[in-house]
C-alpha positions in Angstrom: -116.3 -174.4 73.2 -116.6 -175.1 69.4 -119.8 -177.0 68.4 -119.2 -179.8 66.0 -122.9 -180.9 65.9 -124.5 -180.9 62.4 -128.2 -181.2 61.5 -128.0 -184.8 60.1 -126.3 -187.2 57.8 -126.8 -184.9 54.8 -124.9 -182.1 56.3 -122.3 -184.4 57.8 -121.4 -185.8 54.3 -121.2 -182.4 52.6 -118.1 -182.4 50.4 -118.0 -186.0 49.6 -117.3 -186.7 46.0 -116.4 -189.6 43.7 -112.8 -190.7 43.7 -112.2 -190.0 47.4 -110.4 -192.2 50.0 -112.4 -193.0 53.0 -111.9 -194.8 56.4 -114.8 -196.6 57.8 -114.8 -197.9 61.3 -116.2 -201.3 62.6 -115.3 -204.8 62.7 -117.6 -207.1 60.7 -120.9 -205.5 61.5 -119.9 -204.3 65.0 -119.8 -200.6 65.3 -120.2 -199.7 61.5 -121.4 -196.2 60.6 -124.7 -197.4 59.2 -126.1 -194.0 58.5 -123.1 -192.7 56.7 -122.8 -195.8 54.5 -126.5 -195.7 53.6 -126.0 -192.1 52.5 -122.9 -192.9 50.4 -125.1 -195.5 48.6 -127.8 -192.9 48.1 -125.4 -190.3 46.8 -124.1 -192.8 44.2 -120.6 -191.6 44.5 -118.1 -194.1 42.9 -114.5 -194.8 42.3 -114.0 -194.9 46.1 -110.9 -196.3 48.0 -112.3 -197.7 51.3 -110.0 -198.4 54.3 -111.9 -200.8 56.6 -111.0 -204.0 58.5 -113.4 -205.8 56.1 -116.5 -205.2 54.1 -119.2 -206.7 56.2 -121.7 -208.9 54.4 -123.3 -208.8 50.9 -126.5 -206.9 51.8 -125.4 -204.7 54.7 -122.7 -202.2 55.6 -119.9 -201.8 53.0 -121.5 -204.7 51.0 -124.1 -202.2 49.8 -121.4 -200.1 48.2 -119.8 -203.2 46.6 -123.1 -204.3 45.2 -123.4 -201.0 43.3 -119.8 -201.1 42.2 -119.1 -197.8 44.0 -115.8 -199.0 45.3 -112.6 -199.3 43.1 -110.2 -200.4 45.9 -110.6 -202.0 49.4 -107.8 -201.8 51.9 -108.6 -204.4 54.5 -107.3 -207.2 56.6 -109.5 -210.0 55.3 -112.5 -210.6 53.0 -114.8 -211.9 55.8 -118.3 -213.1 55.1 -118.8 -211.0 52.0 -119.1 -213.3 48.9 -119.5 -210.3 46.6 -116.2 -208.9 47.9 -114.6 -212.3 47.2 -116.1 -212.4 43.7 -115.0 -209.0 42.7 -111.5 -209.6 44.0 -111.0 -213.0 42.3 -112.4 -211.6 39.1 -110.1 -208.6 39.1 -113.1 -206.1 39.2 -111.9 -204.8 42.5 -108.4 -203.7 43.6 -107.7 -205.2 47.0 -104.8 -204.6 49.3 -104.8 -207.1 52.2 -102.6 -206.2 55.1 -102.1 -207.6 58.6 -104.8 -206.5 61.0 -102.5 -204.9 63.4 -100.7 -203.1 60.7 -104.1 -201.7 59.5 -104.8 -200.4 63.0 -101.5 -198.8 63.5 -101.4 -197.1 60.1 -104.7 -195.4 61.1 -103.2 -194.5 64.5 -100.1 -193.1 62.9 -102.2 -190.9 60.6 -104.2 -189.8 63.7 -100.9 -188.9 65.6 -99.4 -187.1 62.6 -96.6 -189.7 62.1 -95.7 -190.3 58.4 -94.9 -194.0 58.9 -94.2 -196.8 61.4 -92.0 -199.8 61.5 -93.6 -203.1 62.2 -92.3 -206.8 62.3 -95.6 -208.0 60.8 -95.2 -209.4 57.3 -91.4 -209.3 57.3 -90.1 -212.1 55.0 -93.4 -212.4 53.2 -95.0 -210.8 50.1 -96.4 -208.1 52.4 -92.9 -206.7 52.6 -92.1 -206.8 48.8 -90.9 -203.5 47.6 -90.9 -201.9 51.0 -88.0 -200.5 53.1 -86.9 -202.9 55.9 -84.7 -202.1 58.8 -83.1 -204.0 61.8 -83.7 -202.9 65.3 -82.0 -204.9 68.2 -81.5 -207.8 66.0 -85.1 -207.9 64.7 -86.2 -207.0 61.2 -89.1 -204.5 60.7 -91.0 -203.3 57.6 -91.7 -199.6 57.0 -95.4 -198.9 56.5 -96.8 -195.4 55.6 -99.6 -193.7 57.5 -102.9 -193.7 55.6 -104.0 -190.6 53.8 -107.8 -190.3 53.7 -110.3 -187.6 52.8 -112.9 -188.7 55.3 -113.1 -191.0 58.2 -116.6 -192.2 59.1 -116.9 -193.4 62.7 -119.7 -194.8 64.9 -119.7 -194.2 68.6 -122.3 -195.0 71.3 -122.5 -191.5 72.9 -121.0 -188.1 72.1 -121.6 -184.4 72.9 -121.8 -181.5 70.6 -118.1 -180.8 71.0 -117.3 -184.2 69.5 -116.2 -185.9 72.7 -116.8 -189.6 72.2 -117.6 -192.8 74.3 -117.6 -196.1 72.6 -119.4 -199.2 73.9 -118.1 -202.8 74.0 -116.5 -204.4 71.0 -117.8 -201.5 68.8 -114.8 -199.7 70.1 -112.6 -201.7 67.6 -111.2 -199.6 64.8 -113.3 -196.6 65.4 -111.1 -194.6 67.9 -108.0 -195.1 65.7 -109.8 -193.6 62.8 -110.8 -190.5 64.7 -108.6 -187.6 63.4 -106.9 -189.9 60.9 -108.4 -188.2 57.8 -108.9 -184.7 56.7 -112.5 -184.7 58.0 -113.7 -187.0 60.7 -117.5 -187.6 60.7 -119.0 -189.3 63.8 -122.5 -190.7 64.1 -123.8 -191.5 67.6 -126.7 -193.3 69.1 -127.1 -190.6 71.8 -126.0 -187.0 71.3 -125.8 -184.9 74.6 -125.1 -181.2 75.4 -121.5 -180.1 76.1 -120.6 -180.8 79.7 -122.9 -183.8 80.3 -120.2 -186.5 79.7 -118.0 -187.5 82.5 -114.4 -186.5 81.4 -113.1 -189.7 83.0 -115.3 -191.7 80.7 -114.4 -190.1 77.4 -112.4 -192.3 75.0 -111.7 -189.7 72.3 -111.7 -186.0 72.8 -113.5 -183.6 70.4 -110.2 -182.3 69.0 -110.2 -185.3 66.6 -113.7 -184.7 65.3 -114.9 -182.3 62.8 -118.7 -183.2 62.5 -121.0 -185.2 64.7 -124.7 -186.1 64.3 -127.3 -188.4 65.9 -127.9 -191.5 63.8 -131.6 -192.1 62.9 -131.8 -195.9 63.1 -129.5 -198.7 63.8 -130.1 -202.3 62.8 -127.0 -203.7 64.6 -127.2 -207.0 62.7 -125.3 -209.9 64.0 -123.0 -211.4 61.5 -123.0 -215.1 62.8 -125.5 -215.8 65.6 -124.3 -218.8 67.6 -126.5 -220.3 70.3 -126.2 -223.3 72.6 -128.6 -226.0 71.7 -131.0 -227.1 74.5 -129.9 -230.2 76.3 
């Protein structure tokens, strides 16, 4: 059994340089690769293209990279709660490609499966489809969308083993599974790293074949983007 475990975040991000294209899992602040993002900030790499559902908030997650102007382009489904993301987009400082959320997920999954492109009905007849090939299937029009090409995919899982087999927890599952194996190198950080053979095969969400590097994350803040509580009667 090939061991994918590396000593820590420093070894996990070996080879990361400016100008790369990166996938980052998570939805808002749920299931984001906190340790990998913090290291990217520390490395001060810039001119990055980031593929992620959104950019979190101003002072956490991908917002930290945006604050330091390390990102040249965001490929996302929406701006979300990040005021700095909005400011940079509206000012023209940041190149932004907004695409339908389902299309974002499927373009990741196509890359994971080795498909060069997909056809989707999402966006047909809108500016999303401008300049793209369209085709009719069974009387319905579809838009051709190409699979993403990324250098690194940074993924957060709840539990994994040294072979790279992964289990996700709750809503943190989101975009993370689709990004595994969708880039040249997939780096996974986990809360709990166990020896090979300890995970129940029936509980594994992503097999280790899709993972190149795995490490145990040091700390996780797990911030809540919008805390909503019921008022006392």
